[in-house]
Amino acid sequence: MKKIIFFIFILVIHSSCSNEDEFWFLDEDNDYSRVKTIFKNYIDFFPKYNQATKEIVTWSLDKETEFNLKVIFSFSQKEFKKLLKTVKKKSIANYSPTDKCLLVLNRFDTHENYGSPSSSEIKNELIDLPCYNHLYPIPNFSVFSDYYSDKTTCKLKKDFSIYVLDAKHGIFLNNNEITEGKYMPANWKNGLAKGIAINKKKRTAVYWIIIW
């Protein structure tokens, strides 16, 4: 009986630790619990704590624009090879930052105006183009200074490859958190997408989730 109780106790501890480890890359702050609540069902593709090294973490919980989580990880050569193999197998689309047509959430945000583009920066003719019909949404990466480029639509340097793992139309936020779907075509007014942007030269990857 004691052995059974001890075994159950170990399982409870292991389960508790596993749940906490899902967000091992986050530092606690005022939004920590809210970030966990919003993104907990969507980070199953993120690396475990022993598979990568966290470099940079950013998120936005802004109902005016979007909810996003972006984390840059670096990898050993062995783990990076595994990542490349997995992402090529599971991705539903692969884009280059230099592609002429990309469906970018909040496309008018820049490193200078992040979140608040002026009226002169908003080009309505770019909100709904025919070439978007066969594309999945990807993030605006303007928050990453070291990887920022004002020469690409998604504001990410050209030496990355952007993989989309999942993208869905619809509402994935509580009613009081639904965003306005600014600057998106009608069929993508609300939705969710997640994926990984990979830099092979530096063995780094941006894991991202966007909900709007």
mmCIF file with all atom_site columns, C-alpha atoms in Angstrom:
data_model
loop_
_atom_site.group_PDB
_atom_site.id
_atom_site.type_symbol
_atom_site.label_atom_id
_atom_site.label_alt_id
_atom_site.label_comp_id
_atom_site.label_asym_id
_atom_site.label_entity_id
_atom_site.label_seq_id
_atom_site.pdbx_PDB_ins_code
_atom_site.Cartn_x
_atom_site.Cartn_y
_atom_site.Cartn_z
_atom_site.occupancy
_atom_site.B_iso_or_equiv
_atom_site.pdbx_formal_charge
_atom_site.auth_seq_id
_atom_site.auth_comp_id
_atom_site.auth_asym_id
_atom_site.auth_atom_id
_atom_site.pdbx_PDB_model_num
ATOM 1   C CA . MET A 1 1   ? 0.000   0.000  0.000   1.00 0.00 ? 1   MET A CA 1
ATOM 2   C CA . LYS A 1 2   ? 2.839   2.380  0.894   1.00 0.00 ? 2   LYS A CA 1
ATOM 3   C CA . LYS A 1 3   ? 4.512   1.641  -2.448  1.00 0.00 ? 3   LYS A CA 1
ATOM 4   C CA . ILE A 1 4   ? 1.296   2.471  -4.317  1.00 0.00 ? 4   ILE A CA 1
ATOM 5   C CA . ILE A 1 5   ? 0.874   5.766  -2.447  1.00 0.00 ? 5   ILE A CA 1
ATOM 6   C CA . PHE A 1 6   ? 4.511   6.660  -3.077  1.00 0.00 ? 6   PHE A CA 1
ATOM 7   C CA . PHE A 1 7   ? 4.129   5.871  -6.793  1.00 0.00 ? 7   PHE A CA 1
ATOM 8   C CA . ILE A 1 8   ? 1.033   8.083  -7.057  1.00 0.00 ? 8   ILE A CA 1
ATOM 9   C CA . PHE A 1 9   ? 2.876   10.854 -5.224  1.00 0.00 ? 9   PHE A CA 1
ATOM 10  C CA . ILE A 1 10  ? 5.736   10.685 -7.743  1.00 0.00 ? 10  ILE A CA 1
ATOM 11  C CA . LEU A 1 11  ? 3.284   10.816 -10.648 1.00 0.00 ? 11  LEU A CA 1
ATOM 12  C CA . VAL A 1 12  ? 1.597   13.915 -9.213  1.00 0.00 ? 12  VAL A CA 1
ATOM 13  C CA . ILE A 1 13  ? 4.938   15.666 -8.796  1.00 0.00 ? 13  ILE A CA 1
ATOM 14  C CA . HIS A 1 14  ? 6.045   14.696 -12.300 1.00 0.00 ? 14  HIS A CA 1
ATOM 15  C CA . SER A 1 15  ? 2.768   15.905 -13.795 1.00 0.00 ? 15  SER A CA 1
ATOM 16  C CA . SER A 1 16  ? 3.012   19.194 -11.940 1.00 0.00 ? 16  SER A CA 1
ATOM 17  C CA . CYS A 1 17  ? 6.594   19.766 -13.066 1.00 0.00 ? 17  CYS A CA 1
ATOM 18  C CA . SER A 1 18  ? 5.742   18.882 -16.658 1.00 0.00 ? 18  SER A CA 1
ATOM 19  C CA . ASN A 1 19  ? 2.962   21.468 -16.739 1.00 0.00 ? 19  ASN A CA 1
ATOM 20  C CA . GLU A 1 20  ? 5.258   24.147 -15.352 1.00 0.00 ? 20  GLU A CA 1
ATOM 21  C CA . ASP A 1 21  ? 8.011   23.237 -17.818 1.00 0.00 ? 21  ASP A CA 1
ATOM 22  C CA . GLU A 1 22  ? 5.768   24.032 -20.775 1.00 0.00 ? 22  GLU A CA 1
ATOM 23  C CA . PHE A 1 23  ? 6.525   27.713 -20.201 1.00 0.00 ? 23  PHE A CA 1
ATOM 24  C CA . TRP A 1 24  ? 10.129  27.277 -19.052 1.00 0.00 ? 24  TRP A CA 1
ATOM 25  C CA . PHE A 1 25  ? 11.215  30.092 -21.366 1.00 0.00 ? 25  PHE A CA 1
ATOM 26  C CA . LEU A 1 26  ? 9.091   32.778 -19.668 1.00 0.00 ? 26  LEU A CA 1
ATOM 27  C CA . ASP A 1 27  ? 10.257  35.044 -16.860 1.00 0.00 ? 27  ASP A CA 1
ATOM 28  C CA . GLU A 1 28  ? 7.531   35.881 -14.381 1.00 0.00 ? 28  GLU A CA 1
ATOM 29  C CA . ASP A 1 29  ? 6.113   39.396 -14.494 1.00 0.00 ? 29  ASP A CA 1
ATOM 30  C CA . ASN A 1 30  ? 2.723   41.091 -14.237 1.00 0.00 ? 30  ASN A CA 1
ATOM 31  C CA . ASP A 1 31  ? 1.352   39.365 -17.365 1.00 0.00 ? 31  ASP A CA 1
ATOM 32  C CA . TYR A 1 32  ? 2.877   35.944 -16.712 1.00 0.00 ? 32  TYR A CA 1
ATOM 33  C CA . SER A 1 33  ? -0.319  34.121 -15.700 1.00 0.00 ? 33  SER A CA 1
ATOM 34  C CA . ARG A 1 34  ? -2.340  35.768 -18.466 1.00 0.00 ? 34  ARG A CA 1
ATOM 35  C CA . VAL A 1 35  ? 0.185   34.759 -21.120 1.00 0.00 ? 35  VAL A CA 1
ATOM 36  C CA . LYS A 1 36  ? 0.060   31.171 -19.868 1.00 0.00 ? 36  LYS A CA 1
ATOM 37  C CA . THR A 1 37  ? -3.744  31.133 -19.920 1.00 0.00 ? 37  THR A CA 1
ATOM 38  C CA . ILE A 1 38  ? -4.057  32.501 -23.455 1.00 0.00 ? 38  ILE A CA 1
ATOM 39  C CA . PHE A 1 39  ? -1.335  30.449 -25.145 1.00 0.00 ? 39  PHE A CA 1
ATOM 40  C CA . LYS A 1 40  ? -1.342  27.207 -23.135 1.00 0.00 ? 40  LYS A CA 1
ATOM 41  C CA . ASN A 1 41  ? -3.233  25.251 -25.800 1.00 0.00 ? 41  ASN A CA 1
ATOM 42  C CA . TYR A 1 42  ? -0.967  26.323 -28.644 1.00 0.00 ? 42  TYR A CA 1
ATOM 43  C CA . ILE A 1 43  ? 2.663   25.844 -27.529 1.00 0.00 ? 43  ILE A CA 1
ATOM 44  C CA . ASP A 1 44  ? 2.896   22.080 -27.948 1.00 0.00 ? 44  ASP A CA 1
ATOM 45  C CA . PHE A 1 45  ? 5.432   22.577 -30.770 1.00 0.00 ? 45  PHE A CA 1
ATOM 46  C CA . PHE A 1 46  ? 7.808   24.697 -28.667 1.00 0.00 ? 46  PHE A CA 1
ATOM 47  C CA . PRO A 1 47  ? 11.136  23.072 -27.676 1.00 0.00 ? 47  PRO A CA 1
ATOM 48  C CA . LYS A 1 48  ? 11.618  21.540 -24.237 1.00 0.00 ? 48  LYS A CA 1
ATOM 49  C CA . TYR A 1 49  ? 14.044  23.177 -21.828 1.00 0.00 ? 49  TYR A CA 1
ATOM 50  C CA . ASN A 1 50  ? 16.829  20.697 -22.638 1.00 0.00 ? 50  ASN A CA 1
ATOM 51  C CA . GLN A 1 51  ? 16.470  21.054 -26.421 1.00 0.00 ? 51  GLN A CA 1
ATOM 52  C CA . ALA A 1 52  ? 17.249  24.744 -26.931 1.00 0.00 ? 52  ALA A CA 1
ATOM 53  C CA . THR A 1 53  ? 18.529  27.939 -25.355 1.00 0.00 ? 53  THR A CA 1
ATOM 54  C CA . LYS A 1 54  ? 16.178  30.884 -24.947 1.00 0.00 ? 54  LYS A CA 1
ATOM 55  C CA . GLU A 1 55  ? 17.490  34.102 -26.498 1.00 0.00 ? 55  GLU A CA 1
ATOM 56  C CA . ILE A 1 56  ? 14.633  36.628 -26.626 1.00 0.00 ? 56  ILE A CA 1
ATOM 57  C CA . VAL A 1 57  ? 10.969  36.494 -25.555 1.00 0.00 ? 57  VAL A CA 1
ATOM 58  C CA . THR A 1 58  ? 8.293   38.995 -26.598 1.00 0.00 ? 58  THR A CA 1
ATOM 59  C CA . TRP A 1 59  ? 4.520   39.021 -26.461 1.00 0.00 ? 59  TRP A CA 1
ATOM 60  C CA . SER A 1 60  ? 1.580   41.323 -27.025 1.00 0.00 ? 60  SER A CA 1
ATOM 61  C CA . LEU A 1 61  ? -1.813  41.110 -25.336 1.00 0.00 ? 61  LEU A CA 1
ATOM 62  C CA . ASP A 1 62  ? -3.360  44.080 -27.101 1.00 0.00 ? 62  ASP A CA 1
ATOM 63  C CA . LYS A 1 63  ? -7.014  43.721 -28.067 1.00 0.00 ? 63  LYS A CA 1
ATOM 64  C CA . GLU A 1 64  ? -6.642  46.718 -30.374 1.00 0.00 ? 64  GLU A CA 1
ATOM 65  C CA . THR A 1 65  ? -4.260  44.786 -32.618 1.00 0.00 ? 65  THR A CA 1
ATOM 66  C CA . GLU A 1 66  ? -3.322  41.196 -31.773 1.00 0.00 ? 66  GLU A CA 1
ATOM 67  C CA . PHE A 1 67  ? -2.279  38.643 -29.190 1.00 0.00 ? 67  PHE A CA 1
ATOM 68  C CA . ASN A 1 68  ? 1.106   37.160 -29.993 1.00 0.00 ? 68  ASN A CA 1
ATOM 69  C CA . LEU A 1 69  ? 3.939   35.188 -28.477 1.00 0.00 ? 69  LEU A CA 1
ATOM 70  C CA . LYS A 1 70  ? 7.350   35.127 -30.167 1.00 0.00 ? 70  LYS A CA 1
ATOM 71  C CA . VAL A 1 71  ? 10.425  33.406 -28.750 1.00 0.00 ? 71  VAL A CA 1
ATOM 72  C CA . ILE A 1 72  ? 13.886  33.172 -30.301 1.00 0.00 ? 72  ILE A CA 1
ATOM 73  C CA . PHE A 1 73  ? 15.784  29.974 -29.482 1.00 0.00 ? 73  PHE A CA 1
ATOM 74  C CA . SER A 1 74  ? 19.283  28.846 -30.429 1.00 0.00 ? 74  SER A CA 1
ATOM 75  C CA . PHE A 1 75  ? 20.124  25.178 -30.965 1.00 0.00 ? 75  PHE A CA 1
ATOM 76  C CA . SER A 1 76  ? 23.030  22.782 -30.935 1.00 0.00 ? 76  SER A CA 1
ATOM 77  C CA . GLN A 1 77  ? 23.898  21.301 -34.312 1.00 0.00 ? 77  GLN A CA 1
ATOM 78  C CA . LYS A 1 78  ? 22.243  18.006 -33.388 1.00 0.00 ? 78  LYS A CA 1
ATOM 79  C CA . GLU A 1 79  ? 18.982  19.568 -32.186 1.00 0.00 ? 79  GLU A CA 1
ATOM 80  C CA . PHE A 1 80  ? 18.907  21.959 -35.128 1.00 0.00 ? 80  PHE A CA 1
ATOM 81  C CA . LYS A 1 81  ? 19.019  19.077 -37.599 1.00 0.00 ? 81  LYS A CA 1
ATOM 82  C CA . LYS A 1 82  ? 16.072  17.507 -35.780 1.00 0.00 ? 82  LYS A CA 1
ATOM 83  C CA . LEU A 1 83  ? 14.192  20.798 -35.951 1.00 0.00 ? 83  LEU A CA 1
ATOM 84  C CA . LEU A 1 84  ? 14.722  21.152 -39.701 1.00 0.00 ? 84  LEU A CA 1
ATOM 85  C CA . LYS A 1 85  ? 13.529  17.619 -40.339 1.00 0.00 ? 85  LYS A CA 1
ATOM 86  C CA . THR A 1 86  ? 10.430  18.067 -38.185 1.00 0.00 ? 86  THR A CA 1
ATOM 87  C CA . VAL A 1 87  ? 9.396   21.457 -39.495 1.00 0.00 ? 87  VAL A CA 1
ATOM 88  C CA . LYS A 1 88  ? 9.731   20.428 -43.142 1.00 0.00 ? 88  LYS A CA 1
ATOM 89  C CA . LYS A 1 89  ? 7.519   17.429 -42.436 1.00 0.00 ? 89  LYS A CA 1
ATOM 90  C CA . LYS A 1 90  ? 4.818   19.242 -40.448 1.00 0.00 ? 90  LYS A CA 1
ATOM 91  C CA . SER A 1 91  ? 4.614   22.664 -42.097 1.00 0.00 ? 91  SER A CA 1
ATOM 92  C CA . ILE A 1 92  ? 1.671   23.576 -44.321 1.00 0.00 ? 92  ILE A CA 1
ATOM 93  C CA . ALA A 1 93  ? 3.478   26.470 -46.022 1.00 0.00 ? 93  ALA A CA 1
ATOM 94  C CA . ASN A 1 94  ? 6.960   27.914 -46.396 1.00 0.00 ? 94  ASN A CA 1
ATOM 95  C CA . TYR A 1 95  ? 7.640   31.566 -47.207 1.00 0.00 ? 95  TYR A CA 1
ATOM 96  C CA . SER A 1 96  ? 10.656  33.787 -47.687 1.00 0.00 ? 96  SER A CA 1
ATOM 97  C CA . PRO A 1 97  ? 10.679  37.285 -46.156 1.00 0.00 ? 97  PRO A CA 1
ATOM 98  C CA . THR A 1 98  ? 11.498  38.571 -49.653 1.00 0.00 ? 98  THR A CA 1
ATOM 99  C CA . ASP A 1 99  ? 8.403   37.061 -51.299 1.00 0.00 ? 99  ASP A CA 1
ATOM 100 C CA . LYS A 1 100 ? 6.540   39.708 -53.272 1.00 0.00 ? 100 LYS A CA 1
ATOM 101 C CA . CYS A 1 101 ? 3.210   38.794 -51.694 1.00 0.00 ? 101 CYS A CA 1
ATOM 102 C CA . LEU A 1 102 ? 2.822   37.921 -48.001 1.00 0.00 ? 102 LEU A CA 1
ATOM 103 C CA . LEU A 1 103 ? -0.250  38.036 -45.774 1.00 0.00 ? 103 LEU A CA 1
ATOM 104 C CA . VAL A 1 104 ? 1.195   39.818 -42.732 1.00 0.00 ? 104 VAL A CA 1
ATOM 105 C CA . LEU A 1 105 ? -0.838  40.546 -39.611 1.00 0.00 ? 105 LEU A CA 1
ATOM 106 C CA . ASN A 1 106 ? -0.582  44.259 -38.766 1.00 0.00 ? 106 ASN A CA 1
ATOM 107 C CA . ARG A 1 107 ? 1.575   44.793 -41.834 1.00 0.00 ? 107 ARG A CA 1
ATOM 108 C CA . PHE A 1 108 ? 1.917   48.547 -41.292 1.00 0.00 ? 108 PHE A CA 1
ATOM 109 C CA . ASP A 1 109 ? 3.697   48.266 -37.959 1.00 0.00 ? 109 ASP A CA 1
ATOM 110 C CA . THR A 1 110 ? 7.379   49.154 -38.049 1.00 0.00 ? 110 THR A CA 1
ATOM 111 C CA . HIS A 1 111 ? 10.232  49.214 -35.568 1.00 0.00 ? 111 HIS A CA 1
ATOM 112 C CA . GLU A 1 112 ? 9.529   52.905 -35.044 1.00 0.00 ? 112 GLU A CA 1
ATOM 113 C CA . ASN A 1 113 ? 5.717   52.966 -34.811 1.00 0.00 ? 113 ASN A CA 1
ATOM 114 C CA . TYR A 1 114 ? 5.050   49.461 -33.412 1.00 0.00 ? 114 TYR A CA 1
ATOM 115 C CA . GLY A 1 115 ? 1.334   49.167 -32.738 1.00 0.00 ? 115 GLY A CA 1
ATOM 116 C CA . SER A 1 116 ? 0.393   52.668 -33.873 1.00 0.00 ? 116 SER A CA 1
ATOM 117 C CA . PRO A 1 117 ? 0.967   53.346 -37.579 1.00 0.00 ? 117 PRO A CA 1
ATOM 118 C CA . SER A 1 118 ? 0.031   56.829 -38.735 1.00 0.00 ? 118 SER A CA 1
ATOM 119 C CA . SER A 1 119 ? -2.674  57.360 -41.347 1.00 0.00 ? 119 SER A CA 1
ATOM 120 C CA . SER A 1 120 ? 0.000   58.109 -43.938 1.00 0.00 ? 120 SER A CA 1
ATOM 121 C CA . GLU A 1 121 ? 1.616   54.713 -43.268 1.00 0.00 ? 121 GLU A CA 1
ATOM 122 C CA . ILE A 1 122 ? -1.616  52.769 -43.754 1.00 0.00 ? 122 ILE A CA 1
ATOM 123 C CA . LYS A 1 123 ? -2.083  51.816 -47.396 1.00 0.00 ? 123 LYS A CA 1
ATOM 124 C CA . ASN A 1 124 ? -5.641  50.547 -47.766 1.00 0.00 ? 124 ASN A CA 1
ATOM 125 C CA . GLU A 1 125 ? -4.960  49.101 -51.212 1.00 0.00 ? 125 GLU A CA 1
ATOM 126 C CA . LEU A 1 126 ? -2.676  46.506 -49.578 1.00 0.00 ? 126 LEU A CA 1
ATOM 127 C CA . ILE A 1 127 ? -5.256  45.183 -47.100 1.00 0.00 ? 127 ILE A CA 1
ATOM 128 C CA . ASP A 1 128 ? -6.969  42.793 -49.522 1.00 0.00 ? 128 ASP A CA 1
ATOM 129 C CA . LEU A 1 129 ? -5.102  41.642 -52.617 1.00 0.00 ? 129 LEU A CA 1
ATOM 130 C CA . PRO A 1 130 ? -5.943  38.687 -54.912 1.00 0.00 ? 130 PRO A CA 1
ATOM 131 C CA . CYS A 1 131 ? -2.570  37.081 -54.159 1.00 0.00 ? 131 CYS A CA 1
ATOM 132 C CA . TYR A 1 132 ? -3.600  36.655 -50.498 1.00 0.00 ? 132 TYR A CA 1
ATOM 133 C CA . ASN A 1 133 ? -6.221  34.068 -51.457 1.00 0.00 ? 133 ASN A CA 1
ATOM 134 C CA . HIS A 1 134 ? -3.795  31.151 -51.253 1.00 0.00 ? 134 HIS A CA 1
ATOM 135 C CA . LEU A 1 135 ? -1.646  32.432 -48.388 1.00 0.00 ? 135 LEU A CA 1
ATOM 136 C CA . TYR A 1 136 ? -1.660  31.897 -44.627 1.00 0.00 ? 136 TYR A CA 1
ATOM 137 C CA . PRO A 1 137 ? -1.145  34.757 -42.158 1.00 0.00 ? 137 PRO A CA 1
ATOM 138 C CA . ILE A 1 138 ? 2.310   35.312 -40.672 1.00 0.00 ? 138 ILE A CA 1
ATOM 139 C CA . PRO A 1 139 ? 3.486   37.781 -38.009 1.00 0.00 ? 139 PRO A CA 1
ATOM 140 C CA . ASN A 1 140 ? 5.054   41.177 -38.296 1.00 0.00 ? 140 ASN A CA 1
ATOM 141 C CA . PHE A 1 141 ? 8.530   40.644 -36.791 1.00 0.00 ? 141 PHE A CA 1
ATOM 142 C CA . SER A 1 142 ? 9.373   44.312 -36.223 1.00 0.00 ? 142 SER A CA 1
ATOM 143 C CA . VAL A 1 143 ? 9.967   43.864 -32.470 1.00 0.00 ? 143 VAL A CA 1
ATOM 144 C CA . PHE A 1 144 ? 13.281  42.055 -32.988 1.00 0.00 ? 144 PHE A CA 1
ATOM 145 C CA . SER A 1 145 ? 15.965  44.721 -33.434 1.00 0.00 ? 145 SER A CA 1
ATOM 146 C CA . ASP A 1 146 ? 18.757  42.284 -34.320 1.00 0.00 ? 146 ASP A CA 1
ATOM 147 C CA . TYR A 1 147 ? 16.670  40.576 -36.989 1.00 0.00 ? 147 TYR A CA 1
ATOM 148 C CA . TYR A 1 148 ? 14.704  43.577 -38.236 1.00 0.00 ? 148 TYR A CA 1
ATOM 149 C CA . SER A 1 149 ? 14.635  44.644 -41.864 1.00 0.00 ? 149 SER A CA 1
ATOM 150 C CA . ASP A 1 150 ? 12.666  47.510 -43.359 1.00 0.00 ? 150 ASP A CA 1
ATOM 151 C CA . LYS A 1 151 ? 13.193  45.948 -46.782 1.00 0.00 ? 151 LYS A CA 1
ATOM 152 C CA . THR A 1 152 ? 10.743  43.056 -46.278 1.00 0.00 ? 152 THR A CA 1
ATOM 153 C CA . THR A 1 153 ? 6.986   43.093 -45.769 1.00 0.00 ? 153 THR A CA 1
ATOM 154 C CA . CYS A 1 154 ? 7.156   41.032 -42.588 1.00 0.00 ? 154 CYS A CA 1
ATOM 155 C CA . LYS A 1 155 ? 10.110  43.097 -41.231 1.00 0.00 ? 155 LYS A CA 1
ATOM 156 C CA . LEU A 1 156 ? 12.317  40.012 -40.898 1.00 0.00 ? 156 LEU A CA 1
ATOM 157 C CA . LYS A 1 157 ? 15.782  39.719 -42.432 1.00 0.00 ? 157 LYS A CA 1
ATOM 158 C CA . LYS A 1 158 ? 15.995  37.795 -45.695 1.00 0.00 ? 158 LYS A CA 1
ATOM 159 C CA . ASP A 1 159 ? 18.171  34.977 -44.312 1.00 0.00 ? 159 ASP A CA 1
ATOM 160 C CA . PHE A 1 160 ? 15.172  33.422 -42.540 1.00 0.00 ? 160 PHE A CA 1
ATOM 161 C CA . SER A 1 161 ? 12.683  30.886 -43.870 1.00 0.00 ? 161 SER A CA 1
ATOM 162 C CA . ILE A 1 162 ? 9.164   31.198 -42.454 1.00 0.00 ? 162 ILE A CA 1
ATOM 163 C CA . TYR A 1 163 ? 7.241   27.969 -41.874 1.00 0.00 ? 163 TYR A CA 1
ATOM 164 C CA . VAL A 1 164 ? 3.526   27.908 -41.035 1.00 0.00 ? 164 VAL A CA 1
ATOM 165 C CA . LEU A 1 165 ? 2.484   24.896 -38.970 1.00 0.00 ? 165 LEU A CA 1
ATOM 166 C CA . ASP A 1 166 ? -1.200  25.740 -38.579 1.00 0.00 ? 166 ASP A CA 1
ATOM 167 C CA . ALA A 1 167 ? -3.630  28.519 -39.523 1.00 0.00 ? 167 ALA A CA 1
ATOM 168 C CA . LYS A 1 168 ? -7.352  28.749 -38.883 1.00 0.00 ? 168 LYS A CA 1
ATOM 169 C CA . HIS A 1 169 ? -10.135 31.214 -39.533 1.00 0.00 ? 169 HIS A CA 1
ATOM 170 C CA . GLY A 1 170 ? -12.428 32.108 -36.631 1.00 0.00 ? 170 GLY A CA 1
ATOM 171 C CA . ILE A 1 171 ? -12.469 33.406 -33.078 1.00 0.00 ? 171 ILE A CA 1
ATOM 172 C CA . PHE A 1 172 ? -10.048 31.913 -30.561 1.00 0.00 ? 172 PHE A CA 1
ATOM 173 C CA . LEU A 1 173 ? -10.302 34.564 -27.836 1.00 0.00 ? 173 LEU A CA 1
ATOM 174 C CA . ASN A 1 174 ? -12.870 35.363 -25.180 1.00 0.00 ? 174 ASN A CA 1
ATOM 175 C CA . ASN A 1 175 ? -15.552 37.861 -26.180 1.00 0.00 ? 175 ASN A CA 1
ATOM 176 C CA . ASN A 1 176 ? -13.958 40.638 -24.141 1.00 0.00 ? 176 ASN A CA 1
ATOM 177 C CA . GLU A 1 177 ? -10.578 40.044 -25.824 1.00 0.00 ? 177 GLU A CA 1
ATOM 178 C CA . ILE A 1 178 ? -11.542 39.788 -29.504 1.00 0.00 ? 178 ILE A CA 1
ATOM 179 C CA . THR A 1 179 ? -9.395  42.095 -31.608 1.00 0.00 ? 179 THR A CA 1
ATOM 180 C CA . GLU A 1 180 ? -10.616 44.387 -34.349 1.00 0.00 ? 180 GLU A CA 1
ATOM 181 C CA . GLY A 1 181 ? -8.890  42.488 -37.139 1.00 0.00 ? 181 GLY A CA 1
ATOM 182 C CA . LYS A 1 182 ? -7.269  45.623 -38.492 1.00 0.00 ? 182 LYS A CA 1
ATOM 183 C CA . TYR A 1 183 ? -5.642  45.579 -41.909 1.00 0.00 ? 183 TYR A CA 1
ATOM 184 C CA . MET A 1 184 ? -6.710  42.011 -42.702 1.00 0.00 ? 184 MET A CA 1
ATOM 185 C CA . PRO A 1 185 ? -8.877  40.774 -45.597 1.00 0.00 ? 185 PRO A CA 1
ATOM 186 C CA . ALA A 1 186 ? -12.462 39.864 -44.713 1.00 0.00 ? 186 ALA A CA 1
ATOM 187 C CA . ASN A 1 187 ? -11.896 36.103 -44.733 1.00 0.00 ? 187 ASN A CA 1
ATOM 188 C CA . TRP A 1 188 ? -9.096  36.518 -42.177 1.00 0.00 ? 188 TRP A CA 1
ATOM 189 C CA . LYS A 1 189 ? -10.724 39.182 -40.012 1.00 0.00 ? 189 LYS A CA 1
ATOM 190 C CA . ASN A 1 190 ? -10.171 36.880 -37.018 1.00 0.00 ? 190 ASN A CA 1
ATOM 191 C CA . GLY A 1 191 ? -8.048  33.789 -36.704 1.00 0.00 ? 191 GLY A CA 1
ATOM 192 C CA . LEU A 1 192 ? -5.022  31.984 -35.356 1.00 0.00 ? 192 LEU A CA 1
ATOM 193 C CA . ALA A 1 193 ? -1.709  30.952 -36.871 1.00 0.00 ? 193 ALA A CA 1
ATOM 194 C CA . LYS A 1 194 ? 1.504   29.478 -35.546 1.00 0.00 ? 194 LYS A CA 1
ATOM 195 C CA . GLY A 1 195 ? 4.858   28.515 -36.944 1.00 0.00 ? 195 GLY A CA 1
ATOM 196 C CA . ILE A 1 196 ? 8.631   28.860 -36.912 1.00 0.00 ? 196 ILE A CA 1
ATOM 197 C CA . ALA A 1 197 ? 11.010  31.211 -38.722 1.00 0.00 ? 197 ALA A CA 1
ATOM 198 C CA . ILE A 1 198 ? 14.412  29.569 -39.155 1.00 0.00 ? 198 ILE A CA 1
ATOM 199 C CA . ASN A 1 199 ? 17.869  31.007 -39.759 1.00 0.00 ? 199 ASN A CA 1
ATOM 200 C CA . LYS A 1 200 ? 20.133  28.167 -40.888 1.00 0.00 ? 200 LYS A CA 1
ATOM 201 C CA . LYS A 1 201 ? 23.361  30.176 -40.730 1.00 0.00 ? 201 LYS A CA 1
ATOM 202 C CA . LYS A 1 202 ? 22.927  31.093 -37.070 1.00 0.00 ? 202 LYS A CA 1
ATOM 203 C CA . ARG A 1 203 ? 21.044  27.945 -35.993 1.00 0.00 ? 203 ARG A CA 1
ATOM 204 C CA . THR A 1 204 ? 18.316  30.095 -34.499 1.00 0.00 ? 204 THR A CA 1
ATOM 205 C CA . ALA A 1 205 ? 14.546  29.943 -34.787 1.00 0.00 ? 205 ALA A CA 1
ATOM 206 C CA . VAL A 1 206 ? 11.670  32.269 -33.949 1.00 0.00 ? 206 VAL A CA 1
ATOM 207 C CA . TYR A 1 207 ? 8.727   30.285 -32.603 1.00 0.00 ? 207 TYR A CA 1
ATOM 208 C CA . TRP A 1 208 ? 5.570   32.316 -33.039 1.00 0.00 ? 208 TRP A CA 1
ATOM 209 C CA . ILE A 1 209 ? 1.843   32.287 -32.336 1.00 0.00 ? 209 ILE A CA 1
ATOM 210 C CA . ILE A 1 210 ? -0.572  35.013 -33.453 1.00 0.00 ? 210 ILE A CA 1
ATOM 211 C CA . ILE A 1 211 ? -4.231  35.289 -32.437 1.00 0.00 ? 211 ILE A CA 1
ATOM 212 C CA . TRP A 1 212 ? -6.491  38.133 -33.518 1.00 0.00 ? 212 TRP A CA 1
#
